[in-house]
Amino acid sequence: QVQLVESGGGLVQPGGSLRLSCAASGFTLDYYGIGWFRQVPGKEREGVSCISSSDGSTYYADSVKGRFTISRDNAKNTFYLQMNSLKPEDTAVYYCATGDRVYSGYCFRPRAYDFWGQGTQVTVAS
């Protein structure tokens, strides 16, 4: 059974850091594109960071460039989102996703992904 399980969300003060993890089971991540999205109530899900399956290119939303880092550990079948210098506007439910047709230039499109995690709440507040 294909499954993505997220962990690492929580409450953090502005300026703090969190690392989200997304562990895959039921398939091997090696050749899959990976992505992190976030959503707040009343708004569409937005792409935060991704790595394409076609050429391994990495993308970041302008709002998180220089603060967030996406990475993967194929040996652990897990990928991560390191979030530093967090701001209140980063507060959202964060979702991980993966797919084998996540093409460069399209990896912020939710429809490019086949499998999704359950979501984890990140709250940045003092």
CSV table of C-alpha atoms in Angstrom, one decimal, residues 9-97:
chain,number,residue,atom,x,y,z
A,9,GLY,CA,5.0,20.2,12.4
A,10,GLY,CA,4.2,22.2,15.5
A,11,LEU,CA,4.3,25.6,17.2
A,12,VAL,CA,7.4,27.7,16.8
A,13,GLN,CA,8.2,31.3,17.6
A,14,PRO,CA,9.0,33.8,14.8
A,15,GLY,CA,12.6,33.3,13.7
A,16,GLY,CA,12.6,29.7,14.7
A,17,SER,CA,13.1,26.5,12.7
A,18,LEU,CA,11.3,23.3,12.0
A,19,ARG,CA,12.1,20.3,9.9
A,20,LEU,CA,9.3,18.4,8.2
A,21,SER,CA,9.7,14.8,7.2
A,22,CYS,CA,7.8,12.7,4.7
A,23,ALA,CA,8.4,9.0,4.8
A,24,ALA,CA,7.2,6.9,1.9
A,25,SER,CA,6.2,3.3,2.0
A,26,GLY,CA,4.9,0.9,-0.6
A,27,PHE,CA,7.1,2.2,-3.3
A,28,THR,CA,10.6,3.5,-3.9
A,29,LEU,CA,11.1,7.3,-4.1
A,30,ASP,CA,14.3,7.2,-6.1
A,31,TYR,CA,13.0,8.3,-9.4
A,32,TYR,CA,10.0,10.3,-8.2
A,33,GLY,CA,9.5,14.0,-8.1
A,34,ILE,CA,8.8,15.4,-4.7
A,35,GLY,CA,7.0,18.5,-3.5
A,36,TRP,CA,5.9,20.4,-0.4
A,37,PHE,CA,2.7,22.4,-0.5
A,38,ARG,CA,0.9,24.5,2.1
A,39,GLN,CA,-2.7,25.6,2.6
A,40,VAL,CA,-4.5,28.1,4.8
A,41,PRO,CA,-8.3,28.1,5.3
A,42,GLY,CA,-10.1,29.8,2.4
A,43,LYS,CA,-7.1,29.7,0.1
A,44,GLU,CA,-5.8,27.4,-2.6
A,45,ARG,CA,-3.0,25.0,-1.9
A,46,GLU,CA,0.3,26.6,-2.9
A,47,GLY,CA,3.6,25.1,-3.9
A,48,VAL,CA,6.4,25.8,-1.5
A,49,SER,CA,9.3,23.7,-2.9
A,50,CYS,CA,9.8,20.8,-5.2
A,51,ILE,CA,12.2,18.6,-7.1
A,52,SER,CA,11.2,17.5,-10.5
A,53,SER,CA,11.3,13.9,-11.6
A,54,SER,CA,12.5,14.8,-15.1
A,55,ASP,CA,15.8,16.4,-14.4
A,56,GLY,CA,16.1,16.9,-10.7
A,57,SER,CA,15.7,20.6,-10.8
A,58,THR,CA,14.8,22.3,-7.5
A,59,TYR,CA,12.3,25.1,-7.1
A,60,TYR,CA,11.2,27.4,-4.3
A,61,ALA,CA,8.4,29.8,-4.0
A,62,ASP,CA,9.7,33.4,-3.8
A,63,SER,CA,8.2,33.7,-0.3
A,64,VAL,CA,10.5,31.0,1.1
A,65,LYS,CA,13.7,31.4,-1.0
A,66,GLY,CA,16.8,31.5,1.2
A,67,ARG,CA,14.8,30.2,4.2
A,68,PHE,CA,13.6,26.8,3.3
A,69,THR,CA,15.5,23.8,1.9
A,70,ILE,CA,14.1,20.7,0.3
A,71,SER,CA,16.1,17.5,0.5
A,72,ARG,CA,15.7,13.8,0.1
A,73,ASP,CA,17.4,10.7,1.5
A,74,ASN,CA,16.7,7.8,-0.9
A,75,ALA,CA,18.3,5.3,1.4
A,76,LYS,CA,15.6,6.1,4.0
A,77,ASN,CA,12.9,6.6,1.4
A,78,THR,CA,12.2,10.0,3.0
A,79,PHE,CA,12.3,13.6,2.0
A,80,TYR,CA,12.4,16.7,4.1
A,81,LEU,CA,11.7,20.4,4.3
A,82,GLN,CA,14.0,22.4,6.5
A,83,MET,CA,12.3,25.7,7.4
A,84,ASN,CA,14.4,28.4,9.0
A,85,SER,CA,13.7,32.0,9.9
A,86,LEU,CA,10.0,31.2,10.1
A,87,LYS,CA,7.5,34.0,9.9
A,88,PRO,CA,3.8,34.2,11.1
A,89,GLU,CA,2.8,34.1,7.4
A,90,ASP,CA,4.3,30.7,7.1
A,91,THR,CA,1.5,29.3,9.3
A,92,ALA,CA,-0.4,26.7,7.4
A,93,VAL,CA,-1.1,23.0,7.0
A,94,TYR,CA,1.9,21.6,5.1
A,95,TYR,CA,1.5,18.6,2.7
A,96,CYS,CA,4.1,16.5,1.1
A,97,ALA,CA,3.5,14.9,-2.3
